[in-house]
Short mmCIF file of C-alpha atoms and ligand atoms in Angstrom, two decimals:
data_model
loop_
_atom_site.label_atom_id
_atom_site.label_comp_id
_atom_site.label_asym_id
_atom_site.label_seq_id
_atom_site.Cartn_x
_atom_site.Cartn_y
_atom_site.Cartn_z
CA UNK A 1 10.78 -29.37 5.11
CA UNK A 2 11.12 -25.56 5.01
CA UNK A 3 11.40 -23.84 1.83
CA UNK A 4 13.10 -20.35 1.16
CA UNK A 5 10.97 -18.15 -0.35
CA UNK A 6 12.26 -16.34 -3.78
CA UNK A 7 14.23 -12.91 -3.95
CA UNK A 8 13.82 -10.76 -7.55
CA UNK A 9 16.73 -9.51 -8.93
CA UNK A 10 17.23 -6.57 -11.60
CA UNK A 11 17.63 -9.02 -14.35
CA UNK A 12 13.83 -10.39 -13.88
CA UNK A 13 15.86 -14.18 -12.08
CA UNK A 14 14.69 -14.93 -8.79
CA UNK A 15 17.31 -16.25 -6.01
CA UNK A 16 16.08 -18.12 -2.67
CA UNK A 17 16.40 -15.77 -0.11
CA UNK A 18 18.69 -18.61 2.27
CA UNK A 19 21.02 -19.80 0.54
CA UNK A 20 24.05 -22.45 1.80
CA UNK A 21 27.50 -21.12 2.31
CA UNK A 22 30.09 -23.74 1.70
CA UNK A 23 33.43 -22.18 2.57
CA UNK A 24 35.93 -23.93 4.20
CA UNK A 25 34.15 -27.40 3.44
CA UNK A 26 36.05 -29.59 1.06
CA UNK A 27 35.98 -32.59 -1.30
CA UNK A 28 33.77 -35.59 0.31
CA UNK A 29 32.20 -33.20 2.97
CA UNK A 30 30.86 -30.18 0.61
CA UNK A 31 29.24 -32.88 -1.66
CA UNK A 32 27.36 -34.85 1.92
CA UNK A 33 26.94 -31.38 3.27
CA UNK A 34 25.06 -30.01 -0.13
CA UNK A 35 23.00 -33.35 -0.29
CA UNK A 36 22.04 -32.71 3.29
CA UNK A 37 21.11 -29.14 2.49
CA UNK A 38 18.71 -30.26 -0.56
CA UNK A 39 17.25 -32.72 1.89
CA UNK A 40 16.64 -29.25 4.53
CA UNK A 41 15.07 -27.38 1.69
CA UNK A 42 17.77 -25.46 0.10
CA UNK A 43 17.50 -24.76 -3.29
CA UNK A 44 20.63 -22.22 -3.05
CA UNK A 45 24.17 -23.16 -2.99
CA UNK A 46 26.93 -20.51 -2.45
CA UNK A 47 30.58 -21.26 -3.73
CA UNK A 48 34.15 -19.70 -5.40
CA UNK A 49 36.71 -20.89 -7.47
CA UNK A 50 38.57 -19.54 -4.14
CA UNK A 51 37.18 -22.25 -1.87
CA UNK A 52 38.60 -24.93 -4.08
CA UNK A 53 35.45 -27.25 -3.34
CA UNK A 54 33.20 -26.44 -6.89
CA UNK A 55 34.30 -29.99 -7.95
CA UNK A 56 32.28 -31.51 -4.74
CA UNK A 57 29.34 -29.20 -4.77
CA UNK A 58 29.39 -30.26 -8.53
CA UNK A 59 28.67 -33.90 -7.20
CA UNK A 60 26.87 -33.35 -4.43
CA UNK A 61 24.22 -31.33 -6.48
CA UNK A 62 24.08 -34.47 -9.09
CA UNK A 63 23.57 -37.25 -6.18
CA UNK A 64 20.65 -34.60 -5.12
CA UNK A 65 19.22 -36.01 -8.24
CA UNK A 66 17.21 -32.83 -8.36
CA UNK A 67 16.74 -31.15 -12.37
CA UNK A 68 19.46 -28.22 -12.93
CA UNK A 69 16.65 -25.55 -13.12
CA UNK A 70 15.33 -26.47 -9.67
CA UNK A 71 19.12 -25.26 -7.81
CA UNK A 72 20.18 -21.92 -7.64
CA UNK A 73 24.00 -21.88 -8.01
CA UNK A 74 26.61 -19.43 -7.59
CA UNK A 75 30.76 -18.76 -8.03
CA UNK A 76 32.68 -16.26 -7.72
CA UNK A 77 35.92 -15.59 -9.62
CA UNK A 78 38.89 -14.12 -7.69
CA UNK A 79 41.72 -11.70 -8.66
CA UNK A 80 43.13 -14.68 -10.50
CA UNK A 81 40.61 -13.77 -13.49
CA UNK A 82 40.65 -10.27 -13.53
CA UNK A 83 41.73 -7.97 -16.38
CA UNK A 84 40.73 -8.07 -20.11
CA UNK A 85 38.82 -11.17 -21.05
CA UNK A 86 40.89 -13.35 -18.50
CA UNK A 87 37.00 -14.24 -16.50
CA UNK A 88 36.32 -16.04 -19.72
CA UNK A 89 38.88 -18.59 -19.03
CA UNK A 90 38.10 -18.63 -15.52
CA UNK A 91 33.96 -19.00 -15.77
CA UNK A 92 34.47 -22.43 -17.93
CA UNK A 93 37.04 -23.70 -15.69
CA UNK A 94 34.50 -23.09 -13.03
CA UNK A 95 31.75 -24.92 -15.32
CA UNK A 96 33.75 -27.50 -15.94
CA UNK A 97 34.75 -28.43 -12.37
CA UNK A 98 30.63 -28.02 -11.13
CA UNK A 99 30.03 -30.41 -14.38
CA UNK A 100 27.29 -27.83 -15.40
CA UNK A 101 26.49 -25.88 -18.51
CA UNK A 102 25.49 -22.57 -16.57
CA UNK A 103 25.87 -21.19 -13.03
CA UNK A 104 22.69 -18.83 -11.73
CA UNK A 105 25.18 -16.22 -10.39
CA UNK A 106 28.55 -15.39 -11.04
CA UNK A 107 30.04 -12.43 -8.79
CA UNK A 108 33.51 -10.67 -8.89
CA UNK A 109 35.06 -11.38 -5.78
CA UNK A 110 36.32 -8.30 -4.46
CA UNK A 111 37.22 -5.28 -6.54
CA UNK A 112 40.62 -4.62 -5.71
CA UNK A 113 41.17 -1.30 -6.78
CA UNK A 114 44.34 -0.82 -6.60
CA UNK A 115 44.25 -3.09 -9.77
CA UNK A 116 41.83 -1.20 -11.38
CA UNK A 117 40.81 -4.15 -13.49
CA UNK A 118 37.01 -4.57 -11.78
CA UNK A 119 35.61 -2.41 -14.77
CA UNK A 120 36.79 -4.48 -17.78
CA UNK A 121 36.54 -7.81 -15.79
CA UNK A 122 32.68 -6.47 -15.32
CA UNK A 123 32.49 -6.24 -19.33
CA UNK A 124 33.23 -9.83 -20.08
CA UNK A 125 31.02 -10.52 -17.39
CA UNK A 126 28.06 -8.79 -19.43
CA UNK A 127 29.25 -11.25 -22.59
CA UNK A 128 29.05 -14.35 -20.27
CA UNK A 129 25.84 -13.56 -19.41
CA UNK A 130 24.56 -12.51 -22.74
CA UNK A 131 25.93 -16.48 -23.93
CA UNK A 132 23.68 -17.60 -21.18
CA UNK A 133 26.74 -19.52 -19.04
CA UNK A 134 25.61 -16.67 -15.79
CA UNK A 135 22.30 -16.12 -15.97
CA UNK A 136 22.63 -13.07 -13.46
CA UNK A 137 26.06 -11.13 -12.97
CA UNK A 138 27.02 -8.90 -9.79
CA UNK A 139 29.72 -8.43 -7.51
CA UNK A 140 31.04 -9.30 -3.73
CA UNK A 141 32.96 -6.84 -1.36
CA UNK A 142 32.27 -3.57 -3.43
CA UNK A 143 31.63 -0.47 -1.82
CA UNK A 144 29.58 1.85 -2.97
CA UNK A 145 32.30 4.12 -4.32
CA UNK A 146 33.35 1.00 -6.16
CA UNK A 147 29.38 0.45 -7.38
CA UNK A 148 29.59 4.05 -8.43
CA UNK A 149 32.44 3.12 -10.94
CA UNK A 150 31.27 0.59 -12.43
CA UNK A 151 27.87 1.87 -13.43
CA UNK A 152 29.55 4.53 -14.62
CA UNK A 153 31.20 2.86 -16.95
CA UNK A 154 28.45 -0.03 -17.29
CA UNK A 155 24.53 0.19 -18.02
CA UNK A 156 23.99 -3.28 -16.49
CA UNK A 157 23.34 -2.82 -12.76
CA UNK A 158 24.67 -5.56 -10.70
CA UNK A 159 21.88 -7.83 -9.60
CA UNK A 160 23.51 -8.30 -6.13
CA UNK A 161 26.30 -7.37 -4.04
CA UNK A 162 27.41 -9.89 -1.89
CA UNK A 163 28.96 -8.67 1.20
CA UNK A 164 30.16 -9.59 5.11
CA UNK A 165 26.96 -8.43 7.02
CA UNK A 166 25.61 -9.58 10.15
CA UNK A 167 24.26 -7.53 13.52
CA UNK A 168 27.77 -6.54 14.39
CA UNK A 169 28.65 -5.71 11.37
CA UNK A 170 25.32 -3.57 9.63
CA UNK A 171 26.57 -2.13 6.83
CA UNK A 172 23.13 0.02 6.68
CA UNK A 173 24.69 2.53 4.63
CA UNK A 174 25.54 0.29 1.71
CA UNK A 175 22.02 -1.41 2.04
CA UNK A 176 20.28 1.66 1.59
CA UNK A 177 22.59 2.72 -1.34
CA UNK A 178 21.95 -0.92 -2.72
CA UNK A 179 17.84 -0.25 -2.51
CA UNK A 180 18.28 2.76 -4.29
CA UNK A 181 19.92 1.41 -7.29
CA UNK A 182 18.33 -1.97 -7.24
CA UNK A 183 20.99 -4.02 -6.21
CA UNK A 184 19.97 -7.01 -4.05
CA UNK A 185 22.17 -7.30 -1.17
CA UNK A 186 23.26 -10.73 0.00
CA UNK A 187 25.20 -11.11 3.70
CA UNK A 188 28.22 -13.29 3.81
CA UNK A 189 29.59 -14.03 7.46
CA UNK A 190 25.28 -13.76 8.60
CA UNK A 191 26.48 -15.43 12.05
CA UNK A 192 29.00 -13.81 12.71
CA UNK A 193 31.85 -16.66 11.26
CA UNK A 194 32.40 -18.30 14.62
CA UNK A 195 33.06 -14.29 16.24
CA UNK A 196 31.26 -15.14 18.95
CA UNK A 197 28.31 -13.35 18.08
CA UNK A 198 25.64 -16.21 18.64
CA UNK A 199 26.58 -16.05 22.61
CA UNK A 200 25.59 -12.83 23.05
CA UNK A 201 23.41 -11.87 25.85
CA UNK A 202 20.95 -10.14 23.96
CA UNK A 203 20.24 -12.98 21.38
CA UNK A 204 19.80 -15.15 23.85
CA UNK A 205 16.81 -13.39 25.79
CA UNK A 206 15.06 -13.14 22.81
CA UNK A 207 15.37 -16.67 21.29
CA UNK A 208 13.93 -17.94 25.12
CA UNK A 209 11.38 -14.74 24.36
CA UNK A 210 10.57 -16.68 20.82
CA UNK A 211 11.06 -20.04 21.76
CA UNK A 212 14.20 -20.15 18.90
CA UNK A 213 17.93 -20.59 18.92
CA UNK A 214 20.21 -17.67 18.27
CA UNK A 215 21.04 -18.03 15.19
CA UNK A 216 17.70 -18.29 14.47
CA UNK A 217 16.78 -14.79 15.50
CA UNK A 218 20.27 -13.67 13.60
CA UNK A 219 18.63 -15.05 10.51
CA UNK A 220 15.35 -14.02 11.37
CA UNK A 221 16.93 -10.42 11.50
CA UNK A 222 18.04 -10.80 7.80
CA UNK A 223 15.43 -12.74 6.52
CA UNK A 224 13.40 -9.27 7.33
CA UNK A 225 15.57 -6.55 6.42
CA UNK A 226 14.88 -8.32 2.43
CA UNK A 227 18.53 -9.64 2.47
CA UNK A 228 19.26 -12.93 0.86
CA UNK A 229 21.82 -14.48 3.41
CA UNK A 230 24.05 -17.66 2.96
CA UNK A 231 24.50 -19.49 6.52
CA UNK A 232 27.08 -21.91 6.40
CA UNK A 233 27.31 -25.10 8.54
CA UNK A 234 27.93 -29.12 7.71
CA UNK A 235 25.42 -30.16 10.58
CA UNK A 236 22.44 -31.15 9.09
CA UNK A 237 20.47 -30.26 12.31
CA UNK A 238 21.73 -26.83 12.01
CA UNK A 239 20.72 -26.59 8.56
CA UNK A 240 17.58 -27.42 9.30
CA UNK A 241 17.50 -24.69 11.76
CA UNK A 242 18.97 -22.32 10.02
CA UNK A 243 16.34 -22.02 7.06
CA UNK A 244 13.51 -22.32 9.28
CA UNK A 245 13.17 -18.91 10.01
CA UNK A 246 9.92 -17.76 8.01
CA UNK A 247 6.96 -18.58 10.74
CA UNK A 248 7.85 -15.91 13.34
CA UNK A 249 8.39 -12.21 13.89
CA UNK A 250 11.16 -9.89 15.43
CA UNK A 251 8.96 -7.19 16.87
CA UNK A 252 10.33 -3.76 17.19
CA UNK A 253 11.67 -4.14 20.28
CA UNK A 254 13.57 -7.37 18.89
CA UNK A 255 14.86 -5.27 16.66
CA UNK A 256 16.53 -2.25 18.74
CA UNK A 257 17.96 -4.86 20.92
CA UNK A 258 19.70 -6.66 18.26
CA UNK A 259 20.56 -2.89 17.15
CA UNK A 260 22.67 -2.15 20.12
CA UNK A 261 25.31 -4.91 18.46
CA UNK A 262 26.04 -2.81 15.86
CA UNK A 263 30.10 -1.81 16.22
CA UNK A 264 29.84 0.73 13.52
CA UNK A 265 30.53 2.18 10.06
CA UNK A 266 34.28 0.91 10.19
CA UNK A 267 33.68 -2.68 11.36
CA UNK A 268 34.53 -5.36 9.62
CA UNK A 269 36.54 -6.44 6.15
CA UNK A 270 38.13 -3.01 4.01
CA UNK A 271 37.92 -4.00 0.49
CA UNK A 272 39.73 -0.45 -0.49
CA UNK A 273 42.80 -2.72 0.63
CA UNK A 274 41.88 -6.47 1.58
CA UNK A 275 40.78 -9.38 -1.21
CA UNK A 276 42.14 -11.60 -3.05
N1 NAP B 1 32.14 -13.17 -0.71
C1 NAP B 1 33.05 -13.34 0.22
O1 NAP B 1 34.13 -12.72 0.20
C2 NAP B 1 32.79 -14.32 1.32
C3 NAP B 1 33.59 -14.28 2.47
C4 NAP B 1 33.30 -15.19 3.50
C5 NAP B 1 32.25 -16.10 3.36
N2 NAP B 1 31.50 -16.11 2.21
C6 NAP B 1 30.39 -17.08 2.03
O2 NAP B 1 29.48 -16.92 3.11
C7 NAP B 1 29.27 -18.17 3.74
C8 NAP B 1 28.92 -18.00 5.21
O3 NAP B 1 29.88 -17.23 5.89
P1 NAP B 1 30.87 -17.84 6.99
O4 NAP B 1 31.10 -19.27 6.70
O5 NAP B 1 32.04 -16.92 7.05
O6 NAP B 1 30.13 -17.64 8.37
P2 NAP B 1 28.69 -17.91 9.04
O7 NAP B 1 27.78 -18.59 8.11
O8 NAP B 1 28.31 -16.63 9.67
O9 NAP B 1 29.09 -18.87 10.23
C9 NAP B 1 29.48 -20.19 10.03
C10 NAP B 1 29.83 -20.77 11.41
O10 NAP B 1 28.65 -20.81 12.22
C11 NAP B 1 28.42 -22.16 12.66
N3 NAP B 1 26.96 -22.37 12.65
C12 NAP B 1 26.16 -22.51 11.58
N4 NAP B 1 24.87 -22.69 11.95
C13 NAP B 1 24.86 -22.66 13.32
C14 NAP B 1 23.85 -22.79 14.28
N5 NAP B 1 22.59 -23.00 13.91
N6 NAP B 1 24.19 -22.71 15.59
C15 NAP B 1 25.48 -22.51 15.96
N7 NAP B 1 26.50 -22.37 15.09
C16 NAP B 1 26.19 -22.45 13.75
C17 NAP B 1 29.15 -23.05 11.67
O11 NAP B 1 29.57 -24.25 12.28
P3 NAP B 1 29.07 -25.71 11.78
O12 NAP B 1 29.45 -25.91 10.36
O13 NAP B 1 29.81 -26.62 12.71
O14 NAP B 1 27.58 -25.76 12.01
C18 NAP B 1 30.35 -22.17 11.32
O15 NAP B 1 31.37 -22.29 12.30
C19 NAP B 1 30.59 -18.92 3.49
O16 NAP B 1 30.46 -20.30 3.72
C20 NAP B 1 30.84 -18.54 2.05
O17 NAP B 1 30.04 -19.32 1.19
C21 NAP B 1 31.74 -15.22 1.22
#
């Protein structure tokens, strides 16, 4: 059984650097497929008041029978519980449905500017966490013009930003603005999200080069770039695969291949206008 190694955040936590993504999976299924992911080695389970399923990861986390302290849990609260103190509300309906007394990581889910409500949502963010119910706070879909905002206004950094990142989709620009303030960045979508990305050409020579599957080599590709990543996928043989990614290297070459997938600054989700 592979185990992820550990990530450090700002805040002096520590988040397993694969995690398991559990959007669209519901009910029965999240709660088999997060059981099946404890049994792979996961110790990191990714979810949203959003994806309507925190009541099933909830159970499937208890029939794990692992101790609290030994998962690393995260939600995210939507647009829903922006404004004022509104994410109070919304972080103990979130407890309440995962049956837990904390979560590891709570994030804002995107920062919808045009609401202008990310900044005082971020406050009562900084009060949940200093009652203990997040243990680290950050965000999901901000730019950095939005990051730039909010630690204006803010002298707690975000411990991670949690955004759609993947080889077509590099985002280097916000990674390297990210390092610089000591943000950890997390990638959402790390396949691709069924784009096609895993048939590539390019992947495929050089998972027959390392004896690996694509996906794989897309997560090996993370993995090294320090980004904490949350594959998601209800087949436990694909779990497996999918956090075994720490006993073999992308060389250089590897990694200007995988470069030439890159579609650009523009590609991918625009959260100036797009979240929820
Ligand atoms: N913050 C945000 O706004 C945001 C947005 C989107 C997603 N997320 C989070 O990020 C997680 C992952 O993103 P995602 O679900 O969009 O996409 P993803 O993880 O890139 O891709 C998931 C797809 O890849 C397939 N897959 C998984 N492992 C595979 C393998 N080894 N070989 C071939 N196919 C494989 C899965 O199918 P099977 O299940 O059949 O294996 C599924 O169709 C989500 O579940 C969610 O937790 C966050």
């Amino acid at each position: 059984m592979a185990l992820s190694p550990l990530v450090a955040l700002n805040d002096g936590h520590r988040i397993p650097q694969i995690g398991l993504g559990t959007w669209p999976l519901n009910g029965r299924e999240v709660a088999t497929a997060v059981v099946n992911a404890v049994e792979a080695g996961y110790r990191h389970i990714d979810t949203a008041v959003r994806y309507g399923n925190e009541a099933g990861v909830g159970e499937g986390i208890r029939a794990t029978g692992l101790n609290r302290e030994e998962l690393f849990v995260t939600t995210k609260l939507d647009g829903e519980f922006q404004g004022g103190d509104k994410a109070l509300a919304g972080l103990e309906g979130s407890l309440k449905r995962l049956n837990m007394d904390y979560v590891d990581l709570l994030l804002i889910h995107w920062p919808l500017p045009r609401r202008g409500e990310f900044i005082s949502t971020w406050k009562t963010f900084e009060r949940l966490q200093g009652q203990g119910k997040a243990r680290s706070i950050g965000v999901s879909n901000f730019k950095p013009s939005h990051l730039e905002q909010l630690m204006w206004a803010s002298d707690v950094v975000p411990a991670v930003n949690q955004i759609q990142l993947n080889p077509s989709v590099t985002r280097s620009a916000d990674c390297a603005y990210h390092q610089h303030h000591g943000i950890v960045t997390e990638s959402y979508s790390p396949l691709g999200s069924g784009s096609g990305l895993l048939s590539a050409p390019v992947l495929q020579r050089i998972a027959i080069k390392h004896g690996k599957t694509e996906s794989q080599v897309v997560l090996r590709w993370h993995v090294q770039q320090g980004l904490v990543t949350i594959p998601k996928s209800a087949d436990p043989q694909r779990m497996k695969e999918n956090i075994d990614v720490f006993e073999f290297v992308l060389d250089d070459e590897d990694l200007a291949a995988i470069n030439t997938l890159d579609e650009g600054p523009e590609a991918g989700v625009n959260s100036d206008v797009q979240g929820h």
